[in-house]
Amino acid sequence: MNRDRLKKLAGDKRFIPGIYNYCDRWCERCPQTSHCLNFSLLEEESSDPETRDIQNEAFWKKLSGIFGETLELLKETAKEWGVDLETLDSTDDIEKIKAQDEAAENHLLCRAAKRYAEMAGDWFDEGETLFFETAVAAREGVDLDEAFEVIRWYQYFIAAKIMRAVRGKIDEGEERGDEFPSDSDGSAKIALIAMDRSIAAWALIRHYDTHGFEKVVDLIAFLDGLRQAAEKAFPSARSFVRPGFESFDRNG
Ligand code: SF4
């Protein structure tokens, strides 16, 4: 994609600015694909069936092409505004960024979110596929596969968003004002939504998984504890309005 096309798309009024920053990246289930620049870019670039294959080198080349063009566009715009991107990071800045990254990595919330991903992974690894229970649930009109899919989708996503929220909060530090919604609250909000949905999915599994009942209860308790801790650390997160979603309301 050339720069002019990228510029034209970026200025297209049908796209909601920043919508992709606080979504759950589950594009297959997103009701706002037609308003998402990110989605349109990837769709446009992957119209060739070969490029749809994530293993295909062409896919990554295309993606890297988009990133390259975007970077050039960013540099061009920065220059127009009189900002020299090359000189922004001094050695002190780099050291500070490293220290902040480390602080975020070691933050209790981030470690707990990673632990949850491991616990969920262990549960799946232990072969808790619940064939019998799945059939029982299906007879009652409940799709347990759907619950597995939800948990799998958010398994690592929660940790990634918590990390971004914590990292953002460290970065915002004292400079943070109350007049603008903060990126850390937006990231925390989508992490909380992912936890809400995962807990609901686990609760459904618990209802049918009579043998592994205790393990699932432990997982729910752990995730609920993480959710409460995240709510405490980011008290404004729940009221953060995510562009394109809260007004549409698909339950987050
Ligand atoms: S806003 Fe929707 S379409 Fe865009 S990246 Fe997020 S999930 Fe995908």
Coordinates of C-alpha atoms and ligand atoms in Angstrom, one line a residue:
M1 CA 0.0 0.0 0.0
N2 CA 1.5 3.4 -0.9
R3 CA 1.6 6.4 1.3
D4 CA -1.1 8.3 -0.5
R5 CA -3.5 5.5 -0.1
L6 CA -2.7 5.2 3.6
K7 CA -3.2 8.9 4.1
K8 CA -6.5 8.8 2.3
L9 CA -7.7 5.9 4.4
A10 CA -6.5 7.6 7.6
G11 CA -8.6 10.6 6.8
D12 CA -11.7 8.6 6.0
K13 CA -14.6 9.8 8.2
R14 CA -16.2 6.4 8.5
F15 CA -13.4 5.3 10.8
I16 CA -13.7 5.9 14.5
P17 CA -10.3 7.3 15.7
G18 CA -8.5 5.0 18.1
I19 CA -11.2 2.3 18.2
Y20 CA -8.6 -0.4 17.9
N21 CA -6.8 0.8 21.0
Y22 CA -9.3 -0.5 23.5
C23 CA -11.0 -3.4 21.7
D24 CA -10.4 -7.0 22.4
R25 CA -8.8 -7.7 19.0
W26 CA -11.4 -10.3 18.2
C27 CA -12.1 -9.0 14.8
E28 CA -14.2 -12.1 13.8
R29 CA -16.7 -11.1 16.4
C30 CA -16.4 -7.3 16.2
P31 CA -19.5 -5.4 15.3
Q32 CA -17.4 -2.4 14.3
T33 CA -15.2 -3.7 11.6
S34 CA -16.5 -1.2 9.0
H35 CA -15.4 1.6 11.4
C36 CA -12.0 0.3 12.1
L37 CA -9.0 1.6 10.1
N38 CA -6.8 -1.2 11.4
F39 CA -9.3 -3.9 10.1
S40 CA -9.6 -2.2 6.8
L41 CA -5.8 -1.9 6.3
L42 CA -5.3 -5.6 7.0
E43 CA -8.3 -6.6 4.9
E44 CA -7.1 -4.5 2.0
E45 CA -3.6 -5.9 2.2
S46 CA -4.7 -9.5 2.5
S47 CA -7.2 -9.7 -0.4
D48 CA -4.9 -12.2 -2.0
P49 CA -5.9 -15.6 -0.4
E50 CA -2.2 -16.5 0.0
T51 CA -1.6 -13.6 2.2
R52 CA -4.3 -14.7 4.5
D53 CA -2.2 -17.6 5.6
I54 CA -0.4 -16.5 8.7
Q55 CA 2.5 -18.8 7.9
N56 CA 2.9 -17.3 4.5
E57 CA 5.9 -15.1 4.1
A58 CA 3.9 -12.8 1.9
F59 CA 1.6 -12.0 4.9
W60 CA 4.5 -10.8 7.0
K61 CA 6.0 -8.9 4.1
K62 CA 2.8 -7.1 3.5
L63 CA 2.4 -6.3 7.2
S64 CA 5.9 -5.1 7.5
G65 CA 5.2 -2.9 4.4
I66 CA 2.3 -1.3 6.2
F67 CA 4.4 -0.6 9.3
G68 CA 7.1 0.8 7.1
E69 CA 4.7 3.2 5.3
T70 CA 3.1 4.1 8.6
L71 CA 6.5 5.0 10.1
E72 CA 7.4 7.1 7.1
L73 CA 4.0 8.9 7.3
L74 CA 4.6 9.5 11.0
K75 CA 8.0 11.0 10.4
E76 CA 6.6 13.2 7.6
T77 CA 3.8 14.5 9.9
A78 CA 6.3 15.0 12.8
K79 CA 8.5 17.0 10.5
E80 CA 5.5 19.2 9.4
W81 CA 4.9 19.9 13.1
G82 CA 8.6 20.7 13.7
V83 CA 9.3 17.6 15.8
D84 CA 12.5 15.6 15.2
L85 CA 11.7 12.0 16.2
E86 CA 15.3 10.9 15.9
T87 CA 16.4 13.1 18.8
L88 CA 13.6 12.3 21.2
D89 CA 15.2 9.5 23.0
S90 CA 18.4 10.5 24.9
T91 CA 20.4 8.0 26.9
D92 CA 18.7 9.1 30.1
D93 CA 15.3 8.6 28.5
I94 CA 16.3 5.0 27.4
E95 CA 17.5 4.2 30.9
K96 CA 14.3 5.6 32.4
I97 CA 12.1 3.6 29.9
K98 CA 14.1 0.4 30.8
A99 CA 13.5 1.0 34.5
Q100 CA 9.8 1.6 34.0
D101 CA 9.5 -1.5 31.9
E102 CA 11.1 -3.5 34.7
A103 CA 8.9 -2.0 37.3
A104 CA 5.8 -2.9 35.3
E105 CA 7.1 -6.5 34.7
N106 CA 7.5 -6.9 38.5
H107 CA 4.2 -5.3 39.4
L108 CA 2.0 -7.6 41.4
L109 CA -0.9 -7.2 39.0
C110 CA 1.2 -8.1 36.0
R111 CA 2.7 -11.2 37.7
A112 CA -0.8 -12.3 38.8
A113 CA -2.2 -11.9 35.3
K114 CA 0.6 -14.0 33.9
R115 CA 0.0 -16.6 36.6
Y116 CA -3.6 -16.7 35.6
A117 CA -2.6 -17.4 32.0
E118 CA -0.4 -20.3 33.2
M119 CA -3.1 -21.7 35.4
A120 CA -5.6 -21.7 32.5
G121 CA -3.0 -23.2 30.2
D122 CA -2.4 -26.0 32.8
W123 CA -6.1 -26.7 33.0
F124 CA -6.3 -27.2 29.2
D125 CA -3.0 -29.2 29.1
E126 CA -4.3 -31.6 31.7
G127 CA -6.8 -32.7 29.1
E128 CA -9.9 -31.2 30.7
T129 CA -11.7 -31.4 27.4
L130 CA -15.0 -32.5 29.0
F131 CA -16.3 -34.6 26.2
F132 CA -19.1 -36.1 28.2
E133 CA -20.0 -32.8 29.9
T134 CA -19.9 -31.0 26.5
A135 CA -22.5 -33.4 25.2
V136 CA -24.7 -33.0 28.3
A137 CA -24.5 -29.2 28.0
A138 CA -25.3 -29.4 24.2
R139 CA -28.5 -31.4 25.1
E140 CA -29.5 -28.5 27.3
G141 CA -28.7 -26.0 24.5
V142 CA -25.4 -24.8 26.1
D143 CA -22.3 -24.5 23.9
L144 CA -19.3 -25.3 26.1
D145 CA -17.0 -25.0 23.1
E146 CA -17.9 -21.4 23.1
A147 CA -16.8 -21.0 26.7
F148 CA -13.5 -22.7 25.9
E149 CA -13.0 -20.4 23.0
V150 CA -13.7 -17.3 25.1
I151 CA -11.2 -18.4 27.8
R152 CA -8.5 -19.2 25.2
W153 CA -9.0 -15.9 23.4
Y154 CA -8.5 -13.9 26.6
Q155 CA -6.0 -16.2 28.3
Y156 CA -2.9 -14.1 27.4
F157 CA -4.8 -11.0 26.4
I158 CA -5.6 -10.1 30.0
A159 CA -1.9 -10.1 31.0
A160 CA -1.0 -8.0 27.9
K161 CA -3.6 -5.4 28.7
I162 CA -2.9 -5.3 32.4
M163 CA 0.8 -4.8 31.6
R164 CA -0.1 -1.9 29.2
A165 CA -2.3 -0.4 31.9
V166 CA 0.3 -0.6 34.6
R167 CA 3.1 0.5 32.3
G168 CA 0.9 3.5 31.2
K169 CA 0.2 4.4 34.8
I170 CA 3.9 4.4 35.7
D171 CA 4.6 6.5 32.6
E172 CA 1.8 9.0 33.3
G173 CA 3.0 9.3 36.9
E174 CA 2.5 12.7 38.4
E175 CA 1.9 14.3 35.0
R176 CA -1.5 12.7 34.9
G177 CA -4.4 15.1 34.9
D178 CA -8.0 14.3 35.4
E179 CA -9.3 16.3 32.5
F180 CA -8.5 13.7 29.8
P181 CA -9.4 10.0 29.9
S182 CA -6.1 8.1 30.3
D183 CA -4.8 5.3 28.2
S184 CA -4.1 3.2 31.2
D185 CA -7.7 3.3 32.3
G186 CA -8.8 2.3 28.7
S187 CA -6.4 -0.6 28.8
A188 CA -7.5 -1.6 32.3
K189 CA -11.1 -1.4 31.1
I190 CA -10.7 -3.9 28.3
A191 CA -8.7 -6.2 30.6
L192 CA -11.6 -6.0 33.1
I193 CA -14.1 -6.8 30.3
A194 CA -11.9 -9.8 29.3
M195 CA -11.9 -11.0 32.9
D196 CA -15.7 -10.6 33.2
R197 CA -16.2 -12.7 30.1
S198 CA -13.6 -15.3 31.2
I199 CA -15.2 -15.6 34.6
A200 CA -18.6 -16.1 33.0
A201 CA -17.2 -18.8 30.7
W202 CA -15.5 -20.6 33.6
A203 CA -18.7 -20.4 35.6
L204 CA -20.4 -22.2 32.8
I205 CA -17.8 -24.9 32.7
R206 CA -17.9 -25.3 36.5
H207 CA -21.6 -26.0 36.2
Y208 CA -21.0 -29.0 34.0
D209 CA -17.5 -30.1 35.1
T210 CA -18.5 -32.2 38.1
H211 CA -15.1 -34.0 38.4
G212 CA -12.7 -31.0 38.0
F213 CA -15.0 -28.8 40.0
E214 CA -12.4 -27.6 42.5
K215 CA -9.8 -26.7 40.0
V216 CA -12.3 -24.5 38.1
V217 CA -13.5 -22.9 41.4
D218 CA -9.8 -22.1 42.1
L219 CA -9.4 -20.5 38.7
I220 CA -12.5 -18.4 39.1
A221 CA -11.4 -17.3 42.6
F222 CA -8.0 -16.4 41.3
L223 CA -9.3 -14.5 38.4
D224 CA -11.9 -12.7 40.5
G225 CA -9.2 -11.7 42.9
L226 CA -7.2 -10.3 40.0
R227 CA -10.2 -8.4 38.8
Q228 CA -10.9 -6.8 42.2
A229 CA -7.2 -5.8 42.5
A230 CA -7.3 -4.3 39.0
E231 CA -10.5 -2.4 39.8
K232 CA -8.8 -1.0 43.0
A233 CA -5.7 0.0 41.1
F234 CA -7.7 1.6 38.3
P235 CA -10.8 3.0 40.0
S236 CA -11.8 5.1 36.9
A237 CA -11.4 2.2 34.4
R238 CA -15.0 1.0 34.4
S239 CA -16.2 4.5 33.5
F240 CA -13.7 4.9 30.6
V241 CA -15.7 5.3 27.4
R242 CA -14.1 3.2 24.7
P243 CA -14.5 4.9 21.3
G244 CA -17.0 3.1 19.2
F245 CA -18.1 0.5 21.8
E246 CA -19.8 2.0 24.8
S247 CA -22.3 3.8 22.6
F248 CA -22.9 0.7 20.5
D249 CA -22.9 -1.6 23.5
R250 CA -22.4 -5.2 22.7
N251 CA -21.8 -5.7 26.4
G252 CA -18.4 -4.3 26.2
Ligands
SF4_1 S1 -12.0 -2.5 16.6 FE1 -12.8 -4.5 16.0 S2 -12.1 -4.8 13.9 FE2 -10.8 -3.2 14.8 S3 -9.0 -4.3 15.6 FE3 -10.6 -4.2 17.2 S4 -11.8 -6.1 17.1 FE4 -10.7 -5.8 15.2

